[in-house]
Amino acid sequence: MAPLINGHSHGDAETLPKRPCALLWDESFLWGVMAWRALKEAELPFDLLRAEDIREGGLYRYRMLFVPGGWASNKISALGEGGREEIRRFVAAGGSYLGICGGAGMATENGLDLLPIRRRPSLERVPSFSGRIRLSCTGHVIWQNVETPVFCAWWPSQFQIADPSVHVLARYGDPQKGAFSSDIHVADGGIVGWSDLEQRYGILLDPARMCGEPAAVEGAVRSREGDPVAGPFRYARRPERRRCS
């Protein structure tokens, strides 16, 4: 039997007109506004979708679900088990999932379990970096026409990836002028000495610890039994990603 998408078989859903993108609005706050503005400025068609809409079967009208920043646990709670299952069915049936910041966290093993990735534990990461950072990007199509791969990040969680089926599309590089780690300007941290500051505050602060860590990843969704599902791919991106000029 074909997978079901909100009461429609996959074959039936494919015959329905598809809107390009649904933007999940619940629990997105400022990050939702940033995503809304970015899509508007790029002149990309999209609709705002609430968790209630997803639970009622609204996803089958779209080709991609875009989940912006905001606390992943709050988004998961707003969706409820019904909404979470609708997203799993949507992606397994060929829909794409794009997650940024909390939206990426929602796709991990501890969230919707769409990809075999985890967040690095809090004590093992630089927990409160914010500002511009350069990424080392692959030759993937999403980076076309991006002349300078400098993006804005806010409290990146950093991924742990053990499965080779997950492809790293970009890794963190050098923090840029004006960035902060906690309340410490990165230039000042380099002068004072990050090791001394880490001992003083009892947390990891040196942005260099992030260098080489995955920032953007792509993978195929797997079934509950662990077998790859043919076709659907999606991205889960960690930094709150916005083009910086």
Tab-separated table of C-alpha atoms in Angstrom:
chain	number	residue	atom	x	y	z
A	1	MET	CA	0.000	0.000	0.000
A	2	ALA	CA	1.270	3.503	-0.797
A	3	PRO	CA	2.259	5.701	2.156
A	4	LEU	CA	-0.548	7.889	3.412
A	5	ILE	CA	-0.229	11.661	3.580
A	6	ASN	CA	-2.987	13.199	5.669
A	7	GLY	CA	-5.611	10.762	4.449
A	8	HIS	CA	-4.439	10.824	0.814
A	9	SER	CA	-2.378	8.111	-0.812
A	10	HIS	CA	0.966	9.259	-2.200
A	11	GLY	CA	-0.375	8.784	-5.711
A	12	ASP	CA	-3.432	10.924	-4.998
A	13	ALA	CA	-1.322	13.631	-3.351
A	14	GLU	CA	0.964	13.826	-6.367
A	15	THR	CA	-1.989	14.791	-8.552
A	16	LEU	CA	-2.893	17.746	-6.328
A	17	PRO	CA	-1.458	21.218	-7.018
A	18	LYS	CA	1.521	21.872	-4.783
A	19	ARG	CA	2.548	25.131	-3.182
A	20	PRO	CA	6.344	25.428	-2.964
A	21	CYS	CA	6.784	26.089	0.753
A	22	ALA	CA	5.041	26.135	4.121
A	23	LEU	CA	6.671	28.162	6.921
A	24	LEU	CA	5.915	26.769	10.389
A	25	TRP	CA	4.954	29.774	12.492
A	26	ASP	CA	4.398	28.347	15.977
A	27	GLU	CA	7.077	29.087	18.591
A	28	SER	CA	9.291	30.898	16.057
A	29	PHE	CA	9.229	34.420	17.542
A	30	LEU	CA	11.906	36.758	16.103
A	31	TRP	CA	13.418	33.939	14.053
A	32	GLY	CA	10.098	33.392	12.322
A	33	VAL	CA	9.947	37.078	11.427
A	34	MET	CA	13.498	36.873	10.045
A	35	ALA	CA	12.569	33.832	7.939
A	36	TRP	CA	9.382	35.555	6.727
A	37	ARG	CA	11.344	38.645	5.678
A	38	ALA	CA	14.042	36.567	3.960
A	39	LEU	CA	11.477	34.671	1.885
A	40	LYS	CA	9.678	37.891	1.004
A	41	GLU	CA	12.905	39.636	-0.030
A	42	ALA	CA	13.858	36.629	-2.172
A	43	GLU	CA	10.366	36.737	-3.745
A	44	LEU	CA	9.840	33.049	-2.968
A	45	PRO	CA	6.199	31.946	-2.666
A	46	PHE	CA	5.226	30.498	0.710
A	47	ASP	CA	2.354	30.229	3.175
A	48	LEU	CA	2.393	30.474	6.956
A	49	LEU	CA	1.305	27.223	8.577
A	50	ARG	CA	0.350	26.642	12.206
A	51	ALA	CA	0.805	23.426	14.156
A	52	GLU	CA	-2.964	23.005	14.125
A	53	ASP	CA	-2.960	23.179	10.318
A	54	ILE	CA	-0.340	20.437	10.175
A	55	ARG	CA	-2.322	18.207	12.522
A	56	GLU	CA	-5.379	18.701	10.298
A	57	GLY	CA	-3.542	17.563	7.156
A	58	GLY	CA	-2.378	20.839	5.645
A	59	LEU	CA	1.115	19.667	4.703
A	60	TYR	CA	0.028	17.621	1.681
A	61	ARG	CA	-0.494	20.883	-0.254
A	62	TYR	CA	3.225	21.714	-0.131
A	63	ARG	CA	6.557	20.486	-1.445
A	64	MET	CA	8.682	21.738	1.447
A	65	LEU	CA	8.283	22.510	5.143
A	66	PHE	CA	10.538	25.316	6.389
A	67	VAL	CA	11.035	25.354	10.173
A	68	PRO	CA	12.914	28.449	11.422
A	69	GLY	CA	14.613	29.071	14.743
A	70	GLY	CA	13.049	28.990	18.179
A	71	TRP	CA	13.280	26.367	20.898
A	72	ALA	CA	12.875	22.910	19.367
A	73	SER	CA	11.189	21.476	22.467
A	74	ASN	CA	8.486	24.155	22.333
A	75	LYS	CA	7.838	23.479	18.647
A	76	ILE	CA	7.573	19.748	19.291
A	77	SER	CA	5.139	20.370	22.136
A	78	ALA	CA	2.997	22.677	19.963
A	79	LEU	CA	2.824	20.076	17.191
A	80	GLY	CA	1.728	17.264	19.473
A	81	GLU	CA	2.147	13.647	18.491
A	82	GLY	CA	-0.339	14.069	15.649
A	83	GLY	CA	1.592	16.959	14.106
A	84	ARG	CA	4.912	15.206	14.535
A	85	GLU	CA	3.605	12.110	12.784
A	86	GLU	CA	2.215	14.234	9.933
A	87	ILE	CA	5.691	15.702	9.349
A	88	ARG	CA	7.295	12.246	9.390
A	89	ARG	CA	4.757	10.999	6.831
A	90	PHE	CA	5.190	14.108	4.699
A	91	VAL	CA	8.963	13.702	4.475
A	92	ALA	CA	8.857	9.927	4.042
A	93	ALA	CA	6.479	10.418	1.103
A	94	GLY	CA	8.857	12.773	-0.722
A	95	GLY	CA	8.389	16.151	0.945
A	96	SER	CA	11.452	18.240	1.834
A	97	TYR	CA	12.297	19.594	5.263
A	98	LEU	CA	14.461	22.667	5.804
A	99	GLY	CA	15.374	23.397	9.408
A	100	ILE	CA	17.348	26.354	10.743
A	101	CYS	CA	18.555	26.699	14.319
A	102	GLY	CA	15.725	25.248	16.448
A	103	GLY	CA	14.151	23.872	13.285
A	104	ALA	CA	17.304	21.862	12.674
A	105	GLY	CA	17.326	20.714	16.290
A	106	MET	CA	13.758	19.509	15.862
A	107	ALA	CA	14.881	17.133	13.095
A	108	THR	CA	17.536	15.336	15.180
A	109	GLU	CA	17.265	11.939	16.855
A	110	ASN	CA	15.998	13.555	20.042
A	111	GLY	CA	13.292	15.407	18.119
A	112	LEU	CA	11.462	14.081	15.076
A	113	ASP	CA	14.274	11.616	14.351
A	114	LEU	CA	14.388	12.512	10.664
A	115	LEU	CA	18.161	12.146	10.432
A	116	PRO	CA	20.668	10.101	12.472
A	117	ILE	CA	22.309	13.171	14.008
A	118	ARG	CA	22.513	14.540	17.529
A	119	ARG	CA	23.432	17.797	19.162
A	120	ARG	CA	26.770	17.874	20.872
A	121	PRO	CA	26.204	17.928	24.672
A	122	SER	CA	26.078	21.407	26.175
A	123	LEU	CA	29.280	20.994	28.178
A	124	GLU	CA	31.189	20.026	25.015
A	125	ARG	CA	30.279	22.992	22.831
A	126	VAL	CA	30.698	26.750	22.686
A	127	PRO	CA	27.197	27.457	23.996
A	128	SER	CA	26.666	31.145	23.370
A	129	PHE	CA	28.469	32.281	20.222
A	130	SER	CA	26.647	34.972	18.248
A	131	GLY	CA	27.560	36.985	15.193
A	132	ARG	CA	29.059	36.565	11.776
A	133	ILE	CA	31.124	33.501	10.972
A	134	ARG	CA	32.705	32.203	7.784
A	135	LEU	CA	31.734	28.765	6.571
A	136	SER	CA	33.720	26.271	4.540
A	137	CYS	CA	31.160	25.094	1.971
A	138	THR	CA	30.986	22.132	-0.417
A	139	GLY	CA	30.140	22.495	-4.083
A	140	HIS	CA	26.438	21.940	-3.404
A	141	VAL	CA	23.839	23.777	-5.492
A	142	ILE	CA	22.524	25.719	-2.477
A	143	TRP	CA	25.766	27.718	-2.364
A	144	GLN	CA	25.558	28.875	-5.966
A	145	ASN	CA	25.749	32.662	-6.288
A	146	VAL	CA	26.920	32.987	-2.679
A	147	GLU	CA	30.066	34.985	-3.315
A	148	THR	CA	31.210	35.298	0.296
A	149	PRO	CA	30.135	32.425	2.590
A	150	VAL	CA	29.753	34.567	5.725
A	151	PHE	CA	26.581	33.981	7.728
A	152	CYS	CA	25.074	34.971	11.056
A	153	ALA	CA	24.962	32.332	13.795
A	154	TRP	CA	23.276	32.433	17.189
A	155	TRP	CA	24.046	29.828	19.850
A	156	PRO	CA	24.933	27.023	17.391
A	157	SER	CA	24.474	23.607	18.988
A	158	GLN	CA	26.983	21.754	16.768
A	159	PHE	CA	26.116	18.356	15.299
A	160	GLN	CA	27.412	14.896	16.111
A	161	ILE	CA	27.241	12.678	13.030
A	162	ALA	CA	28.092	9.002	13.092
A	163	ASP	CA	26.218	7.856	9.971
A	164	PRO	CA	28.085	8.257	6.646
A	165	SER	CA	24.776	8.700	4.818
A	166	VAL	CA	24.554	12.230	6.250
A	167	HIS	CA	26.403	14.705	4.044
A	168	VAL	CA	28.075	17.782	5.531
A	169	LEU	CA	27.383	20.768	3.268
A	170	ALA	CA	29.314	23.343	5.293
A	171	ARG	CA	31.579	23.552	8.317
A	172	TYR	CA	32.289	26.405	10.694
A	173	GLY	CA	35.365	28.496	10.037
A	174	ASP	CA	36.694	31.775	11.371
A	175	PRO	CA	34.495	34.146	13.404
A	176	GLN	CA	34.267	37.584	11.880
A	177	LYS	CA	34.769	41.064	13.261
A	178	GLY	CA	31.994	42.039	15.652
A	179	ALA	CA	31.135	38.498	16.794
A	180	PHE	CA	30.802	37.585	20.475
A	181	SER	CA	31.243	34.502	22.603
A	182	SER	CA	28.878	34.999	25.514
A	183	ASP	CA	29.438	38.696	26.337
A	184	ILE	CA	33.087	38.667	25.226
A	185	HIS	CA	34.072	40.265	21.941
A	186	VAL	CA	36.125	37.748	19.946
A	187	ALA	CA	38.926	40.292	19.483
A	188	ASP	CA	39.119	40.885	23.244
A	189	GLY	CA	39.072	37.157	23.937
A	190	GLY	CA	42.090	36.681	21.712
A	191	ILE	CA	43.964	39.407	23.584
A	192	VAL	CA	43.081	38.270	27.104
A	193	GLY	CA	43.475	34.575	26.275
A	194	TRP	CA	40.588	32.159	25.799
A	195	SER	CA	42.028	29.477	28.070
A	196	ASP	CA	42.197	31.900	30.997
A	197	LEU	CA	38.660	33.108	30.310
A	198	GLU	CA	37.335	29.545	30.128
A	199	GLN	CA	38.901	28.708	33.468
A	200	ARG	CA	37.493	31.881	34.999
A	201	TYR	CA	33.915	31.361	33.788
A	202	GLY	CA	33.807	27.572	33.799
A	203	ILE	CA	32.407	27.205	30.242
A	204	LEU	CA	33.868	26.769	26.767
A	205	LEU	CA	34.261	30.146	25.058
A	206	ASP	CA	36.955	29.899	22.397
A	207	PRO	CA	35.238	30.094	18.970
A	208	ALA	CA	38.149	28.161	17.493
A	209	ARG	CA	36.637	25.066	19.112
A	210	MET	CA	33.873	25.260	16.511
A	211	CYS	CA	36.259	25.235	13.553
A	212	GLY	CA	35.526	22.241	11.332
A	213	GLU	CA	32.289	21.361	13.136
A	214	PRO	CA	29.283	20.644	10.852
A	215	ALA	CA	27.142	23.722	10.234
A	216	ALA	CA	24.835	22.502	7.460
A	217	VAL	CA	23.938	18.908	6.648
A	218	GLU	CA	21.776	16.985	4.204
A	219	GLY	CA	20.452	13.452	4.299
A	220	ALA	CA	17.767	10.985	3.264
A	221	VAL	CA	15.068	10.219	5.782
A	222	ARG	CA	15.068	6.682	7.085
A	223	SER	CA	12.137	4.491	7.937
A	224	ARG	CA	11.453	3.449	11.509
A	225	GLU	CA	13.102	0.087	10.737
A	226	GLY	CA	16.316	1.848	9.669
A	227	ASP	CA	16.074	1.201	5.926
A	228	PRO	CA	16.637	4.188	3.639
A	229	VAL	CA	13.468	5.567	2.065
A	230	ALA	CA	13.879	6.179	-1.649
A	231	GLY	CA	13.606	9.717	-2.899
A	232	PRO	CA	13.079	12.305	-0.156
A	233	PHE	CA	15.944	14.503	0.940
A	234	ARG	CA	16.069	17.489	3.207
A	235	TYR	CA	18.487	19.864	4.835
A	236	ALA	CA	18.965	20.534	8.503
A	237	ARG	CA	21.013	23.626	9.118
A	238	ARG	CA	22.329	24.691	12.457
A	239	PRO	CA	23.115	28.434	12.417
A	240	GLU	CA	20.395	31.032	12.157
A	241	ARG	CA	21.285	31.594	8.573
A	242	ARG	CA	21.021	34.999	6.983
A	243	ARG	CA	23.187	36.572	4.287
A	244	CYS	CA	25.463	39.200	5.785
A	245	SER	CA	26.780	42.050	3.676
